[in-house]
Structure formats: structure tokens, C-alpha cells
Tab-separated table of C-alpha atoms and ligand atoms in Angstrom:
chain	number	residue	atom	x	y	z
A	27	MET	CA	214.657	164.944	184.388
A	28	ASP	CA	217.120	164.879	187.302
A	29	SER	CA	218.667	168.012	188.754
A	30	ILE	CA	221.545	168.592	191.186
A	31	LEU	CA	221.166	170.663	194.338
A	32	VAL	CA	224.389	172.241	195.602
A	33	THR	CA	224.717	174.248	198.787
A	34	GLY	CA	227.927	176.246	199.232
A	35	ASN	CA	229.538	175.234	202.515
A	36	GLY	CA	233.218	176.029	202.554
A	37	PRO	CA	236.492	174.154	202.153
A	38	LEU	CA	236.790	170.607	200.775
A	39	THR	CA	239.206	167.991	202.052
A	40	GLY	CA	239.871	164.447	200.901
A	41	ASP	CA	240.728	162.204	197.947
A	42	ILE	CA	238.885	161.972	194.630
A	43	PRO	CA	239.492	158.953	192.364
A	44	ILE	CA	239.782	159.910	188.687
A	45	ALA	CA	238.220	157.565	186.139
A	46	GLY	CA	239.437	156.432	182.733
A	47	ALA	CA	239.022	159.043	180.004
A	48	LYS	CA	235.636	159.270	178.312
A	49	ASN	CA	237.196	160.644	175.137
A	50	ALA	CA	239.873	157.945	175.013
A	51	CYS	CA	237.336	155.181	175.643
A	52	LEU	CA	235.085	156.511	172.879
A	53	THR	CA	237.872	156.087	170.343
A	54	LEU	CA	239.264	152.818	171.761
A	55	MET	CA	235.846	151.135	171.542
A	56	PRO	CA	235.476	151.509	167.731
A	57	ALA	CA	238.989	150.042	167.397
A	58	THR	CA	237.329	146.668	168.070
A	59	LEU	CA	235.903	146.896	164.539
A	60	LEU	CA	239.433	146.593	163.125
A	61	SER	CA	239.878	142.984	164.259
A	62	GLU	CA	237.933	139.743	164.412
A	63	GLU	CA	239.613	138.924	167.725
A	64	PRO	CA	238.458	140.262	171.126
A	65	LEU	CA	239.505	143.670	172.424
A	66	THR	CA	239.127	144.227	176.165
A	67	LEU	CA	239.322	147.646	177.784
A	68	THR	CA	239.952	148.034	181.503
A	69	ASN	CA	239.600	151.241	183.573
A	70	ALA	CA	236.568	152.219	181.463
A	71	PRO	CA	234.462	155.093	182.815
A	72	ARG	CA	230.798	154.453	183.670
A	73	LEU	CA	229.023	157.056	181.606
A	74	SER	CA	226.013	157.388	179.372
A	75	ASP	CA	228.229	158.224	176.345
A	76	ILE	CA	229.895	154.818	176.780
A	77	LYS	CA	226.442	153.204	176.762
A	78	THR	CA	225.644	155.066	173.539
A	79	MET	CA	228.842	153.767	171.889
A	80	THR	CA	228.018	150.267	173.203
A	81	ALA	CA	224.581	150.465	171.562
A	82	LEU	CA	226.123	151.675	168.301
A	83	LEU	CA	228.683	148.853	168.169
A	84	GLN	CA	225.993	146.306	169.055
A	85	SER	CA	223.777	147.646	166.262
A	86	LEU	CA	226.601	146.778	163.851
A	87	GLY	CA	226.792	143.210	165.164
A	88	ALA	CA	229.667	143.586	167.641
A	89	GLU	CA	229.442	141.879	171.018
A	90	VAL	CA	230.066	144.254	173.925
A	91	THR	CA	229.921	142.902	177.464
A	92	SER	CA	230.210	145.249	180.391
A	93	MET	CA	231.849	143.644	183.459
A	94	GLN	CA	233.064	144.648	186.910
A	95	ASP	CA	230.390	147.276	187.317
A	96	GLY	CA	231.143	148.750	183.906
A	97	GLN	CA	234.889	149.191	184.396
A	98	VAL	CA	235.773	146.378	181.992
A	99	LEU	CA	234.419	146.264	178.458
A	100	ALA	CA	234.929	142.983	176.609
A	101	MET	CA	234.282	143.446	172.888
A	102	SER	CA	234.339	141.203	169.872
A	103	SER	CA	233.675	142.088	166.252
A	104	HIS	CA	233.940	138.644	164.648
A	105	ASN	CA	230.437	138.961	163.291
A	106	ILE	CA	229.813	142.438	161.860
A	107	ASP	CA	226.603	141.929	159.898
A	108	ASN	CA	225.447	145.530	159.533
A	109	HIS	CA	227.590	148.316	158.089
A	110	THR	CA	225.158	151.175	158.636
A	111	ALA	CA	225.461	153.493	161.658
A	112	ASP	CA	221.961	154.823	162.020
A	113	TYR	CA	221.004	158.478	162.500
A	114	ASP	CA	219.084	157.710	165.686
A	115	ILE	CA	222.274	156.732	167.509
A	116	VAL	CA	224.760	159.000	165.717
A	117	ARG	CA	222.722	162.164	166.425
A	118	LYS	CA	223.099	161.537	170.170
A	119	MET	CA	226.861	161.581	170.070
A	120	ARG	CA	229.287	163.042	167.568
A	121	ALA	CA	232.014	160.509	168.431
A	122	SER	CA	229.887	157.922	166.573
A	123	ILE	CA	231.659	159.033	163.371
A	124	LEU	CA	234.687	157.110	164.703
A	125	VAL	CA	233.199	153.804	163.486
A	126	LEU	CA	233.609	154.970	159.876
A	127	GLY	CA	237.389	154.571	159.491
A	128	PRO	CA	237.637	151.128	161.159
A	129	MET	CA	234.651	149.585	159.298
A	130	LEU	CA	235.856	150.900	155.973
A	131	ALA	CA	239.410	149.719	156.603
A	132	ARG	CA	238.420	146.176	157.554
A	133	ASP	CA	235.481	145.449	155.274
A	134	GLY	CA	235.822	147.992	152.445
A	135	HIS	CA	232.430	149.599	152.949
A	136	ALA	CA	230.426	151.550	155.545
A	137	ILE	CA	227.444	153.871	155.729
A	138	VAL	CA	227.440	156.346	158.612
A	139	SER	CA	224.947	159.097	159.379
A	140	LEU	CA	226.371	162.623	159.493
A	141	PRO	CA	226.354	163.786	163.129
A	142	GLY	CA	224.798	167.184	162.409
A	143	GLY	CA	225.365	170.324	164.471
A	144	CYS	CA	225.646	170.441	168.221
A	145	ALA	CA	225.331	172.964	170.998
A	146	ILE	CA	228.956	174.121	170.975
A	147	GLY	CA	229.270	174.916	167.287
A	148	ALA	CA	228.851	173.583	163.772
A	149	ARG	CA	231.491	170.846	164.198
A	150	PRO	CA	231.613	169.430	160.667
A	151	VAL	CA	233.321	166.113	159.803
A	152	ASP	CA	234.814	167.241	156.484
A	153	LEU	CA	238.381	166.557	157.630
A	154	HIS	CA	237.519	162.976	158.663
A	155	LEU	CA	236.211	162.455	155.135
A	156	LYS	CA	239.158	164.164	153.382
A	157	ALA	CA	241.604	161.995	155.328
A	158	LEU	CA	239.821	158.804	154.246
A	159	GLU	CA	239.695	160.054	150.645
A	160	ALA	CA	243.466	160.557	150.770
A	161	MET	CA	243.640	156.812	151.522
A	162	GLY	CA	241.598	155.977	148.431
A	163	ALA	CA	238.074	155.888	149.891
A	164	GLU	CA	235.210	156.720	147.525
A	165	LEU	CA	232.624	158.793	149.359
A	166	ASP	CA	229.129	159.790	148.481
A	167	LEU	CA	226.901	162.000	150.669
A	168	LYS	CA	223.237	160.983	150.306
A	169	ASP	CA	220.207	161.712	152.514
A	170	GLY	CA	222.324	162.748	155.491
A	171	TYR	CA	224.546	159.667	155.323
A	172	VAL	CA	228.152	159.147	154.205
A	173	HIS	CA	228.309	156.132	151.887
A	174	ALA	CA	231.940	155.012	151.873
A	175	LYS	CA	233.614	152.378	149.724
A	176	ALA	CA	237.140	151.141	149.240
A	177	PRO	CA	236.697	148.218	146.844
A	178	GLY	CA	240.335	147.060	146.736
A	179	GLY	CA	240.959	148.160	150.367
A	180	LEU	CA	242.380	151.460	151.592
A	181	LYS	CA	245.824	152.563	150.418
A	182	GLY	CA	248.434	154.454	152.392
A	183	GLY	CA	248.706	158.168	151.609
A	184	THR	CA	249.764	161.518	153.029
A	185	VAL	CA	247.133	163.403	154.992
A	186	GLU	CA	247.900	166.988	155.931
A	187	PHE	CA	245.313	168.453	158.315
A	188	PRO	CA	244.809	172.222	157.783
A	189	PHE	CA	244.316	172.570	161.551
A	190	VAL	CA	244.469	170.200	164.476
A	191	THR	CA	241.485	167.897	164.865
A	192	VAL	CA	241.369	165.158	167.458
A	193	GLY	CA	238.548	163.087	165.960
A	194	ALA	CA	239.805	163.174	162.356
A	195	THR	CA	243.315	162.189	163.519
A	196	GLU	CA	241.776	159.209	165.390
A	197	ASN	CA	239.632	158.095	162.451
A	198	ALA	CA	242.577	158.350	160.037
A	199	LEU	CA	244.961	156.603	162.446
A	200	MET	CA	242.624	153.630	162.878
A	201	ALA	CA	241.909	153.365	159.148
A	202	ALA	CA	245.610	153.558	158.234
A	203	THR	CA	246.518	150.531	160.380
A	204	LEU	CA	244.932	148.238	157.764
A	205	ALA	CA	245.664	150.321	154.621
A	206	LYS	CA	248.164	148.957	152.083
A	207	GLY	CA	251.502	150.759	152.411
A	208	THR	CA	252.553	153.769	154.463
A	209	THR	CA	250.339	156.607	155.688
A	210	VAL	CA	251.739	159.844	157.065
A	211	LEU	CA	249.452	162.089	159.151
A	212	LYS	CA	250.820	165.655	159.187
A	213	ASN	CA	249.681	168.314	161.662
A	214	ALA	CA	248.161	165.442	163.655
A	215	ALA	CA	246.570	166.000	167.068
A	216	ARG	CA	248.949	165.292	169.987
A	217	GLU	CA	246.387	164.728	172.760
A	218	PRO	CA	247.058	161.990	175.371
A	219	GLU	CA	243.958	160.191	174.011
A	220	ILE	CA	245.706	159.852	170.617
A	221	VAL	CA	248.796	158.408	172.307
A	222	ASP	CA	246.547	155.980	174.219
A	223	LEU	CA	244.823	154.897	170.993
A	224	ALA	CA	248.180	154.349	169.258
A	225	GLU	CA	249.414	152.254	172.209
A	226	CYS	CA	246.301	150.076	172.068
A	227	LEU	CA	246.516	149.666	168.275
A	228	ARG	CA	250.169	148.671	168.606
A	229	LYS	CA	249.177	145.967	171.118
A	230	MET	CA	246.757	144.770	168.417
A	231	GLY	CA	249.679	144.469	165.973
A	232	ALA	CA	249.625	147.870	164.263
A	233	GLN	CA	252.863	149.556	163.176
A	234	ILE	CA	252.772	153.174	164.296
A	235	GLU	CA	255.461	155.761	164.994
A	236	GLY	CA	255.380	159.362	166.123
A	237	GLU	CA	252.170	159.522	168.170
A	238	GLY	CA	252.287	162.448	170.586
A	239	SER	CA	254.137	164.494	167.927
A	240	SER	CA	252.477	166.316	165.032
A	241	GLU	CA	253.573	163.684	162.482
A	242	ILE	CA	252.387	160.096	162.802
A	243	THR	CA	253.588	157.387	160.419
A	244	ILE	CA	251.626	154.168	160.019
A	245	GLN	CA	252.788	151.121	158.128
A	246	GLY	CA	249.660	149.169	157.175
A	247	VAL	CA	249.417	145.479	158.145
A	248	ASP	CA	247.120	142.731	156.753
A	249	ARG	CA	245.256	142.080	159.959
A	250	LEU	CA	245.104	143.092	163.615
A	251	HIS	CA	244.665	140.723	166.542
A	252	GLY	CA	243.098	140.877	170.009
A	253	ALA	CA	244.446	142.840	172.985
A	254	THR	CA	243.698	144.084	176.486
A	255	HIS	CA	244.271	147.755	177.235
A	256	PRO	CA	243.695	150.089	180.222
A	257	VAL	CA	242.051	153.415	179.335
A	258	VAL	CA	244.275	156.426	180.148
A	259	THR	CA	243.263	158.736	183.060
A	260	ASP	CA	240.616	161.327	182.231
A	261	ARG	CA	242.546	164.615	182.192
A	262	ILE	CA	239.337	166.643	181.905
A	263	GLU	CA	237.699	164.976	184.907
A	264	LEU	CA	241.048	165.475	186.676
A	265	GLY	CA	241.161	169.214	185.901
A	266	THR	CA	237.516	169.614	186.877
A	267	TYR	CA	238.039	168.133	190.347
A	268	MET	CA	241.300	170.060	190.795
A	269	LEU	CA	239.173	173.181	190.474
A	270	ALA	CA	236.891	172.146	193.362
A	271	PRO	CA	239.376	172.988	196.178
A	272	ALA	CA	240.646	175.888	194.042
A	273	ILE	CA	237.150	177.398	194.160
A	274	CYS	CA	236.045	176.359	197.679
A	275	GLY	CA	239.365	176.304	199.503
A	276	GLY	CA	240.798	173.255	201.261
A	277	GLU	CA	243.045	170.443	200.043
A	278	VAL	CA	242.082	167.609	197.713
A	279	THR	CA	244.200	164.860	196.145
A	280	CYS	CA	243.014	163.716	192.721
A	281	LEU	CA	244.077	160.074	192.686
A	282	GLY	CA	245.988	158.939	189.600
A	283	GLY	CA	246.515	162.505	188.340
A	284	LYS	CA	249.761	163.563	186.631
A	285	ILE	CA	250.985	167.045	185.713
A	286	SER	CA	252.060	165.787	182.261
A	287	LEU	CA	248.380	165.347	181.356
A	288	LEU	CA	247.582	168.985	182.145
A	289	GLY	CA	250.786	171.068	182.013
A	290	ALA	CA	249.277	174.312	180.653
A	291	PHE	CA	246.293	174.090	183.011
A	292	CYS	CA	248.562	173.562	186.065
A	293	GLU	CA	250.601	176.641	185.054
A	294	LYS	CA	247.413	178.742	185.070
A	295	LEU	CA	246.428	177.396	188.504
A	296	ASP	CA	249.874	178.311	189.769
A	297	ALA	CA	249.519	181.850	188.369
A	298	ALA	CA	246.118	182.110	190.093
A	299	GLY	CA	247.738	181.212	193.433
A	300	ILE	CA	246.630	177.583	193.698
A	301	SER	CA	249.278	175.068	194.708
A	302	VAL	CA	249.529	171.783	192.782
A	303	GLU	CA	251.903	169.059	193.883
A	304	GLU	CA	252.461	165.697	192.182
A	305	THR	CA	252.697	162.913	194.770
A	306	ALA	CA	252.825	159.125	194.484
A	307	LYS	CA	249.029	159.065	194.889
A	308	GLY	CA	248.168	161.762	192.383
A	309	LEU	CA	247.848	165.549	192.274
A	310	LYS	CA	247.440	167.374	195.579
A	311	VAL	CA	245.686	170.704	195.108
A	312	ALA	CA	245.424	173.308	197.847
A	313	ARG	CA	244.185	176.851	198.162
A	314	GLN	CA	245.406	179.033	200.966
A	315	ASN	CA	243.412	181.865	202.517
A	316	GLY	CA	242.661	184.907	200.396
A	317	ARG	CA	241.311	185.402	196.916
A	318	VAL	CA	242.481	183.730	193.748
A	319	ARG	CA	244.326	186.008	191.287
A	320	ALA	CA	242.892	186.767	187.829
A	321	VAL	CA	244.625	185.026	184.890
A	322	ASP	CA	244.147	185.140	181.117
A	323	VAL	CA	243.416	181.870	179.348
A	324	THR	CA	243.459	180.906	175.656
A	325	THR	CA	242.227	177.468	174.643
A	326	GLU	CA	244.450	175.528	172.252
A	327	PRO	CA	245.063	171.965	171.081
A	328	PHE	CA	247.239	169.840	173.401
A	329	PRO	CA	249.666	170.694	174.997
A	330	GLY	CA	247.817	174.033	175.328
A	331	PHE	CA	244.966	174.843	177.712
A	332	PRO	CA	242.071	172.432	176.890
A	333	THR	CA	238.783	173.840	175.615
A	334	ASP	CA	237.061	171.177	177.730
A	335	LEU	CA	238.266	172.975	180.897
A	336	GLN	CA	237.400	176.519	179.799
A	337	ALA	CA	233.916	176.610	181.403
A	338	GLN	CA	235.175	175.223	184.725
A	339	MET	CA	238.110	177.682	184.755
A	340	MET	CA	235.655	180.508	184.153
A	341	ALA	CA	233.730	179.418	187.262
A	342	LEU	CA	236.950	179.828	189.271
A	343	LEU	CA	237.805	183.220	187.771
A	344	CYS	CA	234.338	184.653	188.553
A	345	THR	CA	235.513	185.299	192.132
A	346	ALA	CA	239.182	186.097	191.385
A	347	GLU	CA	240.800	189.372	192.310
A	348	GLY	CA	241.009	191.414	189.090
A	349	THR	CA	239.911	190.920	185.497
A	350	SER	CA	240.548	187.766	183.455
A	351	VAL	CA	240.173	187.367	179.696
A	352	LEU	CA	239.253	183.935	178.346
A	353	GLU	CA	239.697	183.332	174.635
A	354	GLU	CA	238.007	180.295	173.068
A	355	LYS	CA	239.873	179.262	169.938
A	356	ILE	CA	238.596	175.719	169.292
A	357	PHE	CA	234.807	176.062	169.182
A	358	GLU	CA	232.874	179.110	168.011
A	359	ASN	CA	229.992	178.953	170.481
A	360	ARG	CA	231.336	177.765	173.777
A	361	PHE	CA	230.357	180.425	176.310
A	362	MET	CA	226.815	179.254	177.017
A	363	HIS	CA	227.668	178.858	180.694
A	364	ALA	CA	228.374	182.625	180.915
A	365	PRO	CA	224.713	183.787	181.076
A	366	GLU	CA	224.052	181.150	183.762
A	367	LEU	CA	227.071	182.292	185.802
A	368	ILE	CA	225.822	185.877	185.409
A	369	ARG	CA	222.530	184.727	186.966
A	370	MET	CA	224.625	183.689	189.963
A	371	GLY	CA	226.082	187.193	190.255
A	372	ALA	CA	229.173	186.909	188.022
A	373	ASP	CA	230.349	189.902	185.967
A	374	ILE	CA	231.093	188.539	182.479
A	375	ASP	CA	231.074	190.250	179.089
A	376	VAL	CA	231.159	187.963	176.047
A	377	GLN	CA	232.185	189.385	172.662
A	378	GLY	CA	232.539	186.677	170.006
A	379	GLY	CA	235.201	184.217	171.091
A	380	MET	CA	236.355	186.377	174.001
A	381	ALA	CA	234.947	186.580	177.537
A	382	THR	CA	236.032	189.258	180.015
A	383	VAL	CA	235.446	188.206	183.611
A	384	LYS	CA	235.631	190.825	186.355
A	385	GLY	CA	236.015	189.051	189.673
A	386	VAL	CA	233.272	189.608	192.262
A	387	ASP	CA	233.546	188.895	196.015
A	388	ARG	CA	231.053	186.059	196.077
A	389	LEU	CA	228.553	184.269	193.822
A	390	LYS	CA	224.969	183.674	194.941
A	391	GLY	CA	223.036	180.439	194.496
A	392	ALA	CA	220.328	180.376	191.787
A	393	PRO	CA	218.424	177.904	189.628
A	394	VAL	CA	220.527	177.414	186.471
A	395	MET	CA	220.352	175.367	183.304
A	396	ALA	CA	223.087	173.098	181.964
A	397	THR	CA	223.545	173.571	178.236
A	398	ASP	CA	226.363	171.130	177.535
A	399	LEU	CA	228.559	168.681	179.365
A	400	ARG	CA	231.382	170.931	180.561
A	401	ALA	CA	229.045	173.893	181.129
A	402	SER	CA	226.963	171.772	183.492
A	403	VAL	CA	229.899	170.850	185.710
A	404	SER	CA	231.108	174.459	185.737
A	405	LEU	CA	227.756	175.432	187.284
A	406	ILE	CA	228.179	172.770	189.966
A	407	LEU	CA	231.641	174.135	190.779
A	408	ALA	CA	230.253	177.668	190.935
A	409	GLY	CA	227.429	176.438	193.191
A	410	LEU	CA	229.935	174.890	195.608
A	411	ALA	CA	231.442	178.305	196.215
A	412	ALA	CA	228.207	180.333	196.093
A	413	GLU	CA	226.172	181.594	198.994
A	414	GLY	CA	222.961	179.583	199.373
A	415	GLU	CA	221.439	176.939	197.114
A	416	THR	CA	222.058	176.329	193.424
A	417	VAL	CA	219.894	173.929	191.448
A	418	VAL	CA	221.482	172.749	188.201
A	419	ASN	CA	218.763	171.555	185.834
A	420	ARG	CA	219.049	169.286	182.764
A	421	VAL	CA	221.850	167.196	184.206
A	422	TYR	CA	221.649	164.522	181.525
A	423	HIS	CA	224.553	166.417	179.959
A	424	LEU	CA	226.545	165.841	183.138
A	425	ASP	CA	225.866	162.105	183.137
A	426	ARG	CA	227.396	161.877	179.656
A	427	GLY	CA	230.816	162.717	181.038
A	428	TYR	CA	231.047	162.536	184.843
A	429	GLU	CA	230.411	159.396	186.894
A	430	ARG	CA	229.131	159.708	190.480
A	431	VAL	CA	229.758	163.446	190.845
A	432	GLU	CA	227.691	163.687	194.022
A	433	GLU	CA	229.596	160.794	195.616
A	434	LYS	CA	233.045	162.077	194.639
A	435	LEU	CA	232.489	165.665	195.811
A	436	GLY	CA	230.324	164.591	198.779
A	437	ALA	CA	233.195	162.445	200.116
A	438	CYS	CA	235.274	165.641	200.419
A	439	GLY	CA	232.591	167.474	202.408
A	440	ALA	CA	230.575	169.145	199.639
A	441	LYS	CA	226.819	169.475	200.165
A	442	ILE	CA	225.512	168.103	196.908
A	443	GLU	CA	222.579	165.857	196.086
A	444	ARG	CA	220.681	164.581	193.074
A	445	ILE	CA	216.997	165.328	192.894
A	446	LYS	CA	215.263	162.624	190.878
A	447	GLY	CA	213.035	163.953	188.109
A	448	GLN	CA	209.809	162.439	186.778
B	20	UD1	C1	237.301	166.096	170.692
B	20	UD1	C2	236.723	165.808	172.062
B	20	UD1	C3	236.100	167.064	172.652
B	20	UD1	C4	237.111	168.209	172.649
B	20	UD1	C5	237.718	168.396	171.256
B	20	UD1	C6	238.838	169.423	171.213
B	20	UD1	C7	236.041	163.484	171.878
B	20	UD1	C8	234.933	162.495	171.852
B	20	UD1	N1	235.707	164.776	171.933
B	20	UD1	O1	236.198	166.473	169.857
B	20	UD1	O2	235.686	166.780	173.986
B	20	UD1	O3	236.460	169.403	173.026
B	20	UD1	O4	238.264	167.144	170.782
B	20	UD1	O5	239.829	169.085	172.113
B	20	UD1	O6	237.193	163.120	171.875
B	20	UD1	N2	236.546	170.386	162.729
B	20	UD1	C9	236.231	170.635	161.417
B	20	UD1	N3	236.129	169.564	160.551
B	20	UD1	C10	236.315	168.280	160.974
B	20	UD1	C11	236.649	168.049	162.313
B	20	UD1	C12	236.752	169.123	163.179
B	20	UD1	O7	236.056	171.786	160.997
B	20	UD1	O8	236.189	167.362	160.144
B	20	UD1	C13	236.682	171.537	163.666
B	20	UD1	C14	235.677	171.491	164.811
B	20	UD1	O9	234.449	172.077	164.437
B	20	UD1	C15	236.406	172.273	165.885
B	20	UD1	C16	237.880	171.923	165.642
B	20	UD1	O10	237.931	171.409	164.321
B	20	UD1	O11	236.218	173.656	165.684
B	20	UD1	C17	238.457	170.887	166.576
B	20	UD1	O12	237.588	169.769	166.618
B	20	UD1	P1	238.101	168.307	166.967
B	20	UD1	O13	239.473	168.383	167.545
B	20	UD1	O14	237.903	167.441	165.777
B	20	UD1	O15	237.090	167.887	168.096
B	20	UD1	P2	236.368	166.505	168.287
B	20	UD1	O16	237.250	165.386	167.873
B	20	UD1	O17	234.999	166.584	167.732
């Protein structure tokens, strides 16, 4: 298994290109199942999660062709001959559940394996299922699979989510585009990835209003057609690379970045003493001399501070002046990076969903273990600022969500290399 060797060596300077969003691409890809005509995505990120979704769609009979070094995905679902999403693929990636709504909406039946638990919490899919039931789906849970049927097609209905869920909003939104009548999604997620999905579905002929607000209204249509759509910028990759100069010092421009994608995060950087400026090229991030100031962070659905940037922000706050409190409100078990950061000399106390970080002068390099995607990149960021060498093991998590990390950070002066495993 590969590992990443990072040697802390001071300020970073340069430009980092930000890819299309993994999480947007993972919901745009299943949208191909809604139409018999081709759907082409441009600005796709080159990641192992995208390969997993490609394999899943292909297992259902969809054609997926990767072009231009993986940045263009040409898909066609004119010949879906299998309606079962198998456990072997679904267990690798929770986003696989997103094929359920589209298959059910177009063909009236689908069987999808339950994703099971994952490292950052229980993460059930009950709200995906309740939303589809509100549109008339008949569901049966058997042997770890959801057997879904909608014999006369799905029907519009009102879905009120008890709390914000990104995935269930996406599944319901896709399904509702082909349901008979009007569907209203209340307390819907407002993430930029939802807005991107709605824009793509509209290009395919869907009638949607209100995306980006907490109430989305969908007027079902008989069929959707083909479209070409660019994947929105990855706000989590953006925030991650903005933290690199924040941690190491220097000045880095994240190409294609916009403050509107990360308002709450930029406010916290400002409070910590990091300057962020939006230019025509992207977001220019600079850290002046002196230590970063401690800030308190609470994760929330968009437009709040994203849970997917909590681990990386913690890496920054480990060497801040003062004490920071990080509260994780989205997932119940998302501080697995804390013990690894402690091994690097950080002073962190985790109590339930709350982590208290007392800033230390400097972290020290150590061998550490990546436990999930965002945790793994937080350890790389910490390693960039630490004294000596840090080896981040189990980087397959990293490859799920970050393309060419070594190249992107290396181009700004970071000492980082991949060590090939057996
Ligand atoms: C998506 C993102 C993930 C991000 C998360 C929150 C993708 C592929 N993944 O995950 O990177 O961290 O949003 O911004 O887009 N829940 C239930 N029942 C459900 C669905 C969710 O209880 O049926 C709970 C989850 O366990 C979690 C919370 O709701 O505690 C929010 O989860 P959700 O927004 O659905 O996250 P995902 O869509 O899985």
C-alpha cells in the first residue's frame, strides 16, 4: 500500500488548480440513469471514487467512457439491462445509493445493496428510503438489499426531511424529475453540489425551482433528454489547499476558487489571521509572520462550516496561539485524526462531539495512519508544518478524494513524495 512522505520545509508559494467536485460528480453520474440519451460531464475529477461509480454504472449496463485523461465522462444509459447494485461495489462507497432514485424513477424497479456502516459513523439511508416512499415507492428490505418497486411509476408528493441530508435530497430530487405531478422537498440540503445537480437536470429537461434554498419544487416530466454539463469546483479540495499556506506560511492562489463556495470557512480563516482575497484567477491566501490565532468551529450544513473541512482546520489550529474548540455536529465519530495529530505533538482533548485544541509551538514529524479521506489530508497538512519527516500510511483513502496531491503541493515548494507500496 502506498504512503506519503512529507518533510516540513517552510513557506509555500504558487498556484494550485482546483478540480471539479468529487461529491458533485458522484451525484451527477447516476443522473445518466434518468435518460436514454447521452449525458456528458466535463471538469470531472480523476479519483478512485469516480472509478468506483463508473464500475457501478457499467455493472447496470450503462456505457461510461472516460476521455481527456479522465476529465470528460461520456455516459449513456440506453441499455440498462441489470437493476441490481451489488454489495461488492456499494460497500466500497456510500454514494452508490444514489443510483436507487434514478433507476426506480425511470424503470419502476431497482434493487440496491444497503451501504452499511463506515468509519465516520453509522450513516443510515433511512431518509433516502422515506423520501422515495413519499413518492409512492414500495420498499422491502431483504438480505441486506433494498428491493424497490413503483409499478405505475413514482408520484409527486411532499417530503419533509427531519434534518438536512445531502444524499437523500439528491436521491429525491433525481427521482422527482420523472414522477407524475409535483414534488416538494422541505428542509432540503442547500449545498453547491445540489445546485449543480439541479442545473444539470434542468439542462436535461427537468422542471425544478428553489434549489439552493431549503424548499425545492419539482414538476415531473415524462422523459429527460441528453445534456453536457461542467462539474462545479470542489469546495472541499479548495478549502484544503487554502489551509496549506495558512499552516506553512507563504502565499498560494487556488485557481477557480470563489468565496461564495466557502463563506463560513473564509470567515474563520480571517478570524485566525489568514488573509483571503478573491481575484480573477481564484482565491489568494496568505499568512503573514507570527502565529495563527485560535478560533472556535462548529460544523453545520451549508452555508455553515463544512464537516469535510473539520479535520484539516484542526491541523491548522494545533499550532495556533490559544485554545480552540471544534464541535462536530454532522457525524458522530469524526475525530479519528485527533490521536494521530497527538502523536505529532498536538494537545487535543476529545469528549464526544467536542475537541479542545490547545495550540503548541510546533508539531513534530511522525509515522501516522490515515483513517478516512479528510483525516488523511489533514495529516499531510500537519506534516507540511511539522519539524522533520511525517509518513502518512494507508493513503488509499486520500486517492478517493484528492488527485495528484504531491504534484499540486510540490509545485508550490512543498517536500512531499509518494512511496510506492508492495
Ligand atoms: C455527503 C458528502 C459527504 C459530507 C456530507 C455532509 C457525498 C458523496 N458525500 O454525504 O462528503 O460529509 O454530505 O456534508 O456527497 N443521515 C441519516 N439518514 C439518512 C441520511 C443521512 O441519518 O438517510 C445522517 C447521516 O448519518 C449524517 C447526517 O444525516 O449524520 C448528514 O448526512 P448526509 O448529509 O446525508 O451525508 P451524505 O450525503 O452521506
